[in-house]
Amino acid sequence: NARTLGNIGGVTLDTTHKKWGAGSAAFNGSSYLYVASTDWDLYSADFGASLQWLPDLDPATRYYGLMAYGNYSNGWGLFYDQTNDIIAFNILGSWAFSTPPRLSTYGIDLSDGAWHHIEVNRWADDWGIWVDGRQCGYKTSGDSLLAVSSEQHFYVGLAYVDSAWRYGRGNLDE
């Protein structure tokens, strides 16, 4: 199926900062990408999503949206909470689980100017978040990723957190 890629707010190709290939997508804190009206199965029992992130953190910004599917009332999102120094995952607008200890507990510093691999996986009732190969969050739960209607989108650089859409900032690759 052909899919439409939308660019809102001016995501640009950065050929200087890249993890793989010719370049990475640069997000300015008010931009995001989306794939419109997706019919992908992004909510089944076994699920995984990953990305490479080169953060550009602003001390005044608490949340950074990394990726999402659906909308605030019907879908999921992966984001970074800078105040609590955690990567978290929400379902239907509510935090489903987050990394209980701060990332610094694992020796991970998202302000170090380096690329960071972030991944969320679900297999049956088990969930996990990994950052730079370290499992930083785990939950056994029957929380389900409900079917999202075909009118919804898959977003990169955006997630719905604490009653608002939150943008990513920095570069994403992979």
Coordinates of N, CA, C and O in Angstrom, one line a residue:
N1 N 0.8 -1.2 0.0 CA 0.0 0.0 0.0 C 0.9 1.2 0.0 O 1.8 1.3 0.8
A2 N 0.5 2.2 -0.8 CA 1.2 3.5 -0.8 C 0.8 4.3 0.5 O -0.4 4.2 0.9
R3 N 1.7 4.9 1.1 CA 1.5 5.7 2.3 C 2.0 7.1 2.1 O 3.0 7.4 1.4
T4 N 1.3 8.1 2.7 CA 1.7 9.5 2.6 C 2.5 9.9 3.8 O 2.1 9.7 4.9
L5 N 3.6 10.5 3.6 CA 4.5 11.0 4.6 C 4.3 12.5 4.7 O 4.4 13.2 3.7
G6 N 3.9 13.0 5.9 CA 3.7 14.4 6.1 C 4.8 15.0 6.9 O 5.3 14.3 7.8
N7 N 5.2 16.2 6.7 CA 6.2 16.9 7.4 C 5.6 18.2 7.9 O 5.2 19.1 7.2
I8 N 5.4 18.3 9.2 CA 4.7 19.5 9.9 C 5.8 20.2 10.6 O 6.5 19.7 11.5
G9 N 5.9 21.5 10.4 CA 6.8 22.4 11.1 C 8.2 22.4 10.6 O 9.1 23.1 11.3
G10 N 8.6 21.7 9.6 CA 9.9 21.8 9.0 C 11.0 20.9 9.5 O 12.1 21.3 9.8
V11 N 10.7 19.6 9.6 CA 11.7 18.6 9.9 C 12.6 18.6 8.7 O 12.2 18.7 7.5
T12 N 13.9 18.7 8.9 CA 14.9 18.8 7.8 C 15.9 17.6 7.8 O 16.0 16.9 8.8
L13 N 16.5 17.4 6.7 CA 17.6 16.4 6.5 C 18.9 17.0 7.0 O 19.3 18.1 6.5
D14 N 19.5 16.4 8.0 CA 20.8 16.8 8.5 C 21.9 15.8 8.0 O 21.9 14.7 8.5
T15 N 22.7 16.3 7.1 CA 23.8 15.3 6.6 C 25.0 15.4 7.5 O 25.9 14.6 7.3
T16 N 25.1 16.3 8.4 CA 26.3 16.4 9.3 C 26.1 15.4 10.5 O 27.1 14.7 10.9
H17 N 25.0 15.4 11.1 CA 24.7 14.5 12.3 C 23.9 13.3 11.8 O 22.7 13.5 11.5
K18 N 24.6 12.2 11.7 CA 23.9 11.0 11.3 C 24.5 9.8 12.0 O 25.6 9.7 12.3
K19 N 23.6 8.8 12.2 CA 24.0 7.5 12.7 C 24.2 6.5 11.6 O 25.2 5.8 11.6
W20 N 23.3 6.5 10.6 CA 23.4 5.6 9.5 C 23.1 6.4 8.2 O 22.4 7.4 8.2
G21 N 23.5 5.9 7.1 CA 23.1 6.4 5.8 C 23.6 7.8 5.5 O 24.6 8.3 6.1
A22 N 22.8 8.5 4.7 CA 23.1 9.8 4.2 C 22.8 10.9 5.2 O 23.3 12.0 5.0
G23 N 22.0 10.7 6.2 CA 21.7 11.8 7.1 C 20.6 11.4 8.1 O 20.2 10.2 8.1
S24 N 20.2 12.3 8.9 CA 19.2 12.0 9.9 C 18.1 13.1 9.8 O 18.3 14.2 9.2
A25 N 17.0 12.9 10.5 CA 15.9 13.9 10.5 C 16.1 14.8 11.7 O 16.3 14.3 12.8
A26 N 16.2 16.1 11.4 CA 16.4 17.1 12.5 C 15.0 17.7 12.9 O 14.3 18.2 12.1
F27 N 14.7 17.6 14.2 CA 13.5 18.0 14.8 C 13.8 19.3 15.6 O 14.7 19.2 16.5
N28 N 13.1 20.4 15.4 CA 13.4 21.6 16.0 C 12.6 21.9 17.3 O 12.7 23.0 17.8
G29 N 11.8 21.0 17.8 CA 11.0 21.2 19.0 C 9.6 21.7 18.7 O 8.8 21.9 19.6
S30 N 9.3 21.9 17.4 CA 7.9 22.2 17.0 C 7.6 21.6 15.7 O 6.7 22.0 15.0
S31 N 8.3 20.5 15.4 CA 8.1 19.8 14.1 C 7.9 18.3 14.3 O 8.4 17.8 15.3
Y32 N 7.3 17.6 13.4 CA 7.2 16.2 13.4 C 6.8 15.6 12.1 O 6.5 16.4 11.2
L33 N 7.0 14.3 11.9 CA 6.6 13.6 10.7 C 5.4 12.7 11.0 O 5.3 12.3 12.2
Y34 N 4.6 12.4 10.0 CA 3.6 11.4 10.2 C 3.3 10.6 9.0 O 3.6 11.1 7.8
V35 N 2.9 9.4 9.1 CA 2.4 8.6 8.0 C 0.9 8.5 8.2 O 0.4 8.1 9.2
A36 N 0.2 9.0 7.2 CA -1.3 9.2 7.3 C -2.0 7.9 7.1 O -1.6 7.0 6.4
S37 N -3.2 7.9 7.8 CA -4.2 6.8 7.7 C -3.5 5.4 7.5 O -3.8 4.7 6.6
T38 N -2.7 5.1 8.5 CA -2.0 3.8 8.4 C -2.9 2.7 8.7 O -3.8 2.7 9.5
D39 N -2.7 1.6 8.0 CA -3.4 0.3 8.4 C -2.4 -0.7 8.9 O -2.6 -1.9 8.9
W40 N -1.3 -0.2 9.4 CA -0.3 -1.1 10.0 C -0.8 -1.8 11.2 O -1.6 -1.2 12.0
D41 N -0.3 -2.9 11.6 CA -0.7 -3.6 12.8 C 0.4 -3.2 13.9 O 1.3 -3.9 14.1
L42 N 0.1 -2.0 14.5 CA 1.1 -1.5 15.5 C 0.5 -1.6 16.9 O 0.8 -0.8 17.7
Y43 N -0.4 -2.6 17.1 CA -1.0 -2.7 18.4 C -1.2 -4.2 18.7 O -2.0 -4.5 19.6
S44 N -0.6 -5.1 18.1 CA -0.8 -6.5 18.3 C -0.1 -7.0 19.6 O 0.6 -6.2 20.3
A45 N -0.3 -8.2 20.0 CA 0.2 -8.8 21.2 C 1.8 -8.7 21.2 O 2.4 -8.4 22.3
D46 N 2.4 -8.9 20.1 CA 3.9 -8.8 20.1 C 4.2 -7.6 19.3 O 3.7 -7.4 18.1
F47 N 5.0 -6.7 19.9 CA 5.2 -5.4 19.3 C 6.6 -4.9 19.6 O 7.1 -5.2 20.7
G48 N 7.2 -4.1 18.7 CA 8.5 -3.5 19.0 C 8.7 -2.3 18.2 O 8.2 -2.2 17.0
A49 N 9.3 -1.3 18.8 CA 9.7 -0.1 18.0 C 11.0 0.4 18.6 O 11.3 0.3 19.8
S50 N 11.8 0.9 17.7 CA 13.1 1.4 18.1 C 13.6 2.6 17.3 O 13.1 2.8 16.2
L51 N 14.5 3.4 17.8 CA 15.0 4.5 17.1 C 16.4 4.9 17.6 O 16.7 4.5 18.7
Q52 N 17.1 5.7 16.9 CA 18.4 6.3 17.4 C 18.1 7.8 17.6 O 17.5 8.4 16.7
W53 N 18.4 8.3 18.8 CA 18.1 9.7 19.1 C 19.4 10.4 19.5 O 20.1 10.0 20.4
L54 N 19.6 11.6 18.9 CA 20.7 12.5 19.3 C 20.0 13.7 19.9 O 19.5 14.6 19.1
P55 N 19.7 13.7 21.2 CA 18.9 14.7 21.8 C 19.5 16.1 21.7 O 20.8 16.3 21.8
D56 N 18.7 17.1 21.6 CA 19.0 18.5 21.8 C 18.2 19.0 22.9 O 17.1 19.5 22.6
L57 N 18.6 18.8 24.1 CA 17.7 19.1 25.3 C 17.8 20.6 25.7 O 18.8 21.2 25.7
D58 N 16.6 21.1 26.0 CA 16.4 22.4 26.5 C 16.0 22.3 28.0 O 15.1 21.6 28.3
P59 N 16.8 23.0 28.8 CA 16.5 22.9 30.3 C 15.0 23.3 30.7 O 14.5 22.8 31.7
A60 N 14.4 24.1 29.8 CA 13.0 24.5 30.1 C 12.0 23.5 29.7 O 10.8 23.7 29.9
T61 N 12.3 22.5 28.9 CA 11.4 21.5 28.4 C 11.4 20.2 29.2 O 12.4 19.6 29.4
R62 N 10.2 19.8 29.7 CA 10.1 18.6 30.4 C 10.0 17.3 29.6 O 10.7 16.4 29.7
Y63 N 9.0 17.4 28.6 CA 8.7 16.2 27.8 C 9.2 16.3 26.4 O 9.1 17.4 25.8
Y64 N 9.7 15.2 25.9 CA 10.1 15.1 24.4 C 9.4 13.9 23.8 O 9.6 12.8 24.2
G65 N 8.5 14.1 22.8 CA 7.8 13.1 22.1 C 8.8 12.4 21.2 O 9.5 13.1 20.4
L66 N 8.8 11.1 21.2 CA 9.7 10.3 20.3 C 8.9 9.7 19.2 O 9.3 9.8 18.0
M67 N 7.8 9.0 19.5 CA 7.0 8.4 18.5 C 5.6 8.0 19.1 O 5.5 7.9 20.3
A68 N 4.6 8.0 18.2 CA 3.2 7.7 18.7 C 2.4 7.1 17.6 O 2.8 7.2 16.4
Y69 N 1.3 6.4 18.0 CA 0.4 5.9 17.0 C -1.0 6.1 17.5 O -1.3 5.8 18.7
G70 N -1.8 6.8 16.7 CA -3.2 7.0 17.1 C -3.3 8.5 17.6 O -2.7 9.4 17.0
N71 N -4.1 8.7 18.6 CA -4.3 10.0 19.2 C -4.3 9.9 20.7 O -4.1 8.9 21.3
Y72 N -4.6 11.0 21.4 CA -4.6 11.0 22.8 C -5.6 10.1 23.5 O -5.3 9.6 24.6
S73 N -6.7 9.8 22.9 CA -7.7 8.9 23.5 C -7.6 7.5 23.0 O -8.3 6.6 23.5
N74 N -6.9 7.2 21.9 CA -6.9 5.9 21.3 C -5.5 5.7 20.7 O -5.3 6.0 19.5
G75 N -4.6 5.1 21.4 CA -3.2 4.9 20.8 C -2.2 4.8 21.9 O -2.5 4.6 23.0
W76 N -0.9 4.9 21.4 CA 0.2 4.8 22.4 C 1.3 5.8 22.0 O 1.3 6.4 21.0
G77 N 2.2 6.1 23.0 CA 3.3 7.0 22.7 C 4.5 6.7 23.5 O 4.5 6.1 24.6
L78 N 5.7 7.0 23.0 CA 7.0 6.8 23.6 C 7.6 8.2 23.8 O 7.7 8.9 22.8
F79 N 8.1 8.5 25.0 CA 8.6 9.8 25.2 C 9.7 9.8 26.3 O 9.9 8.9 27.0
Y80 N 10.4 11.0 26.4 CA 11.4 11.2 27.4 C 10.9 12.3 28.4 O 10.5 13.3 27.9
D81 N 11.0 12.0 29.7 CA 10.6 12.9 30.7 C 11.9 13.4 31.3 O 12.6 12.7 32.1
Q82 N 12.4 14.6 30.9 CA 13.7 15.1 31.3 C 13.7 15.4 32.9 O 14.7 15.2 33.5
T83 N 12.6 15.9 33.4 CA 12.6 16.2 34.9 C 12.9 15.0 35.7 O 13.6 15.0 36.7
N84 N 12.2 13.8 35.3 CA 12.4 12.6 36.1 C 13.5 11.7 35.5 O 13.9 10.7 36.0
D85 N 14.1 12.1 34.3 CA 15.2 11.4 33.6 C 14.8 10.0 33.3 O 15.5 9.1 33.6
I86 N 13.6 9.8 32.7 CA 13.1 8.5 32.4 C 12.6 8.5 30.9 O 12.1 9.5 30.4
I87 N 12.7 7.3 30.3 CA 12.0 7.1 29.0 C 10.7 6.3 29.5 O 10.7 5.4 30.3
A88 N 9.6 6.8 28.9 CA 8.3 6.2 29.3 C 7.4 5.9 28.1 O 7.6 6.4 27.0
F89 N 6.4 5.0 28.4 CA 5.5 4.6 27.3 C 4.1 4.8 27.9 O 3.8 4.4 29.0
N90 N 3.2 5.4 27.1 CA 1.8 5.5 27.5 C 0.8 4.8 26.6 O 1.2 4.6 25.4
I91 N -0.3 4.5 27.1 CA -1.4 3.9 26.3 C -2.6 4.7 26.6 O -2.9 4.9 27.8
L92 N -3.4 5.1 25.6 CA -4.6 5.8 25.7 C -4.4 7.1 26.6 O -5.3 7.4 27.4
G93 N -3.3 7.7 26.4 CA -3.0 9.0 27.1 C -2.6 8.9 28.6 O -2.3 9.9 29.2
S94 N -2.5 7.7 29.1 CA -2.1 7.5 30.5 C -0.8 6.7 30.5 O -0.6 5.7 29.7
W95 N 0.1 7.0 31.4 CA 1.4 6.3 31.5 C 1.1 4.8 31.8 O 0.5 4.5 32.8
A96 N 1.5 4.0 30.9 CA 1.4 2.5 31.1 C 2.5 2.0 32.0 O 2.3 1.2 32.8
F97 N 3.7 2.4 31.7 CA 4.8 2.1 32.6 C 6.0 3.0 32.2 O 6.0 3.6 31.1
S98 N 6.9 3.2 33.1 CA 8.0 4.0 32.9 C 9.2 3.4 33.5 O 9.1 2.4 34.3
T99 N 10.4 3.9 33.3 CA 11.6 3.4 33.9 C 11.6 3.9 35.3 O 11.8 5.1 35.5
P100 N 11.5 3.0 36.3 CA 11.4 3.5 37.7 C 12.7 4.3 38.1 O 12.6 5.4 38.6
P101 N 13.9 3.8 37.9 CA 15.1 4.6 38.3 C 15.4 5.5 37.2 O 15.1 5.3 36.0
R102 N 16.1 6.6 37.5 CA 16.6 7.5 36.5 C 17.5 6.9 35.6 O 18.2 5.9 35.9
L103 N 17.6 7.4 34.3 CA 18.6 6.8 33.4 C 20.0 6.9 33.9 O 20.8 6.0 33.6
S104 N 20.3 7.9 34.7 CA 21.6 8.1 35.2 C 22.0 6.9 36.1 O 23.2 6.6 36.3
T105 N 21.0 6.2 36.7 CA 21.3 5.0 37.5 C 22.0 4.0 36.6 O 22.8 3.2 37.2
Y106 N 21.7 3.9 35.3 CA 22.3 3.0 34.4 C 23.6 3.5 33.7 O 24.1 2.9 32.8
G107 N 24.0 4.7 34.1 CA 25.1 5.4 33.5 C 24.8 6.0 32.2 O 25.7 6.2 31.3
I108 N 23.5 6.3 31.9 CA 23.1 6.9 30.6 C 22.9 8.4 30.8 O 22.1 8.8 31.7
D109 N 23.5 9.2 30.0 CA 23.4 10.6 30.1 C 22.9 11.1 28.7 O 23.7 11.1 27.8
L110 N 21.7 11.5 28.6 CA 21.1 11.9 27.3 C 21.6 13.3 26.9 O 21.4 13.7 25.8
S111 N 22.4 14.0 27.8 CA 22.9 15.3 27.4 C 24.4 15.2 27.0 O 25.0 16.3 26.9
D112 N 24.9 14.0 26.7 CA 26.3 13.8 26.4 C 26.7 14.1 25.0 O 27.9 14.0 24.6
G113 N 25.8 14.5 24.1 CA 26.1 14.8 22.7 C 26.3 13.6 21.9 O 26.7 13.7 20.7
A114 N 25.9 12.4 22.4 CA 26.0 11.1 21.6 C 24.6 10.6 21.2 O 23.6 11.0 21.7
W115 N 24.7 9.7 20.2 CA 23.5 9.0 19.8 C 23.1 8.0 20.9 O 23.9 7.4 21.5
H116 N 21.8 7.8 21.1 CA 21.2 6.8 22.0 C 20.2 6.0 21.3 O 19.3 6.5 20.7
H117 N 20.3 4.6 21.5 CA 19.4 3.7 21.0 C 18.2 3.5 22.0 O 18.5 3.1 23.1
I118 N 17.0 3.7 21.6 CA 15.8 3.6 22.4 C 14.9 2.6 21.8 O 14.6 2.7 20.6
E119 N 14.4 1.7 22.6 CA 13.5 0.6 22.1 C 12.5 0.2 23.2 O 12.7 0.2 24.4
V120 N 11.3 0.0 22.7 CA 10.2 -0.6 23.5 C 9.7 -1.8 22.8 O 9.6 -1.9 21.6
N121 N 9.5 -2.9 23.7 CA 9.0 -4.2 23.1 C 7.9 -4.7 24.0 O 7.9 -4.5 25.2
R122 N 7.0 -5.5 23.4 CA 6.0 -6.2 24.1 C 5.9 -7.6 23.6 O 5.9 -7.8 22.3
W123 N 5.9 -8.6 24.4 CA 5.7 -10.0 24.0 C 4.8 -10.6 25.0 O 5.0 -10.6 26.2
A124 N 3.6 -10.9 24.5 CA 2.5 -11.4 25.4 C 2.2 -10.3 26.4 O 1.8 -9.2 26.1
D125 N 2.3 -10.7 27.7 CA 2.0 -9.7 28.8 C 3.2 -9.0 29.3 O 3.1 -8.3 30.4
D126 N 4.3 -9.2 28.7 CA 5.6 -8.6 29.2 C 6.0 -7.4 28.4 O 5.9 -7.5 27.1
W127 N 6.4 -6.3 29.0 CA 6.8 -5.1 28.3 C 8.2 -4.7 28.8 O 8.6 -5.0 29.9
G128 N 9.0 -4.1 27.9 CA 10.3 -3.6 28.3 C 10.7 -2.4 27.5 O 10.3 -2.2 26.4
I129 N 11.5 -1.6 28.2 CA 12.1 -0.4 27.5 C 13.6 -0.6 27.7 O 14.1 -0.9 28.8
W130 N 14.3 -0.4 26.6 CA 15.8 -0.5 26.6 C 16.4 0.8 26.1 O 15.8 1.4 25.2
V131 N 17.4 1.3 26.7 CA 18.2 2.4 26.3 C 19.6 2.0 26.2 O 20.2 1.6 27.2
D132 N 20.2 2.2 25.1 CA 21.6 1.8 24.8 C 21.9 0.4 25.3 O 23.0 0.1 25.9
G133 N 21.0 -0.5 25.0 CA 21.2 -1.9 25.3 C 21.0 -2.3 26.8 O 21.1 -3.5 27.1
R134 N 20.6 -1.4 27.6 CA 20.3 -1.7 29.0 C 18.8 -1.7 29.2 O 18.1 -0.7 28.8
Q135 N 18.2 -2.7 29.8 CA 16.8 -2.7 30.1 C 16.5 -1.8 31.3 O 17.0 -2.0 32.4
C136 N 15.8 -0.7 30.9 CA 15.6 0.4 31.9 C 14.2 0.4 32.4 O 13.8 1.3 33.2
G137 N 13.3 -0.5 32.0 CA 12.0 -0.5 32.4 C 11.4 -1.9 32.0 O 11.7 -2.5 31.0
Y138 N 10.5 -2.4 32.9 CA 9.9 -3.7 32.7 C 8.6 -3.7 33.4 O 8.4 -3.2 34.5
K139 N 7.6 -4.4 32.8 CA 6.3 -4.5 33.4 C 5.6 -5.8 32.9 O 5.7 -6.0 31.7
T140 N 5.0 -6.5 33.7 CA 4.1 -7.6 33.3 C 2.7 -7.1 33.5 O 2.3 -6.8 34.6
S141 N 2.0 -7.0 32.4 CA 0.6 -6.5 32.5 C -0.2 -6.9 31.3 O 0.3 -7.2 30.3
G142 N -1.5 -7.0 31.5 CA -2.4 -7.3 30.5 C -2.8 -6.1 29.7 O -3.7 -6.2 28.8
D143 N -2.1 -4.9 29.9 CA -2.5 -3.7 29.2 C -2.4 -4.0 27.7 O -1.5 -4.6 27.2
S144 N -3.5 -3.7 27.0 CA -3.5 -4.0 25.6 C -3.4 -2.7 24.8 O -3.8 -1.6 25.2
L145 N -2.8 -2.8 23.6 CA -2.8 -1.8 22.6 C -4.0 -2.0 21.8 O -4.0 -2.8 20.9
L146 N -5.0 -1.2 22.0 CA -6.2 -1.4 21.3 C -6.1 -1.0 19.8 O -5.2 -0.2 19.4
A147 N -7.0 -1.6 19.0 CA -7.0 -1.3 17.6 C -7.2 0.2 17.4 O -8.1 0.8 18.0
V148 N -6.4 0.8 16.5 CA -6.5 2.2 16.2 C -7.2 2.3 14.8 O -6.8 1.6 13.9
S149 N -8.2 3.2 14.7 CA -8.9 3.3 13.5 C -8.0 3.7 12.3 O -6.9 4.3 12.5
S150 N -8.4 3.4 11.1 CA -7.5 3.7 9.9 C -7.4 5.2 9.7 O -6.6 5.6 8.9
E151 N -8.1 6.0 10.4 CA -8.0 7.5 10.2 C -6.9 8.1 11.0 O -6.6 9.3 11.0
Q152 N -6.2 7.3 11.9 CA -5.2 7.7 12.7 C -3.8 7.7 12.0 O -3.7 7.1 11.0
H153 N -2.8 8.3 12.6 CA -1.5 8.4 12.0 C -0.4 7.8 12.9 O -0.6 7.7 14.1
F154 N 0.7 7.4 12.3 CA 1.9 7.1 13.0 C 2.8 8.3 13.0 O 3.0 8.9 12.0
Y155 N 3.2 8.7 14.2 CA 4.0 10.0 14.3 C 5.4 9.7 14.7 O 5.7 8.8 15.5
V156 N 6.3 10.5 14.2 CA 7.7 10.4 14.6 C 8.1 11.8 15.1 O 7.8 12.8 14.4
G157 N 8.7 11.9 16.3 CA 9.0 13.2 16.9 C 7.8 13.9 17.6 O 7.8 15.1 17.8
L158 N 6.9 13.1 18.0 CA 5.7 13.6 18.7 C 5.0 12.5 19.5 O 5.0 11.3 19.1
A159 N 4.5 12.9 20.7 CA 3.8 11.9 21.6 C 2.8 12.7 22.4 O 3.1 13.9 22.8
Y160 N 1.7 12.1 22.8 CA 0.7 12.8 23.7 C 1.1 12.4 25.1 O 1.1 11.2 25.5
V161 N 1.4 13.4 25.9 CA 1.8 13.2 27.3 C 1.2 14.3 28.2 O 1.2 15.5 27.9
D162 N 0.6 13.9 29.4 CA 0.0 14.8 30.3 C -0.8 15.9 29.7 O -0.6 17.1 29.8
S163 N -1.8 15.4 28.9 CA -2.9 16.2 28.3 C -2.4 17.2 27.2 O -3.1 18.2 26.9
A164 N -1.3 16.9 26.6 CA -0.9 17.8 25.5 C 0.1 17.0 24.5 O 0.7 16.0 25.0
W165 N 0.1 17.4 23.3 CA 1.1 16.8 22.3 C 2.4 17.4 22.6 O 2.6 18.6 22.8
R166 N 3.5 16.6 22.7 CA 4.8 17.0 23.0 C 5.7 16.7 21.8 O 5.7 15.6 21.3
Y167 N 6.5 17.6 21.5 CA 7.4 17.5 20.3 C 8.8 16.9 20.7 O 9.2 17.1 21.8
G168 N 9.4 16.3 19.7 CA 10.8 15.9 19.9 C 11.7 17.0 19.6 O 11.3 18.0 18.9
R169 N 13.0 16.9 20.0 CA 14.0 17.9 19.7 C 15.3 17.2 19.6 O 15.7 16.4 20.4
G170 N 16.0 17.4 18.5 CA 17.3 16.8 18.2 C 17.1 16.0 16.9 O 16.3 16.3 16.0
N171 N 18.0 15.0 16.7 CA 18.0 14.2 15.5 C 17.5 12.8 15.7 O 17.9 12.2 16.8
L172 N 16.8 12.2 14.8 CA 16.3 10.8 14.9 C 16.8 10.1 13.6 O 16.8 10.7 12.5
D173 N 17.2 8.9 13.8 CA 17.8 8.1 12.7 C 17.3 6.6 12.9 O 16.9 6.3 14.0
E174 N 17.4 5.9 11.8 CA 17.1 4.4 11.8 C 15.9 4.1 11.1 O 14.9 4.4 11.0

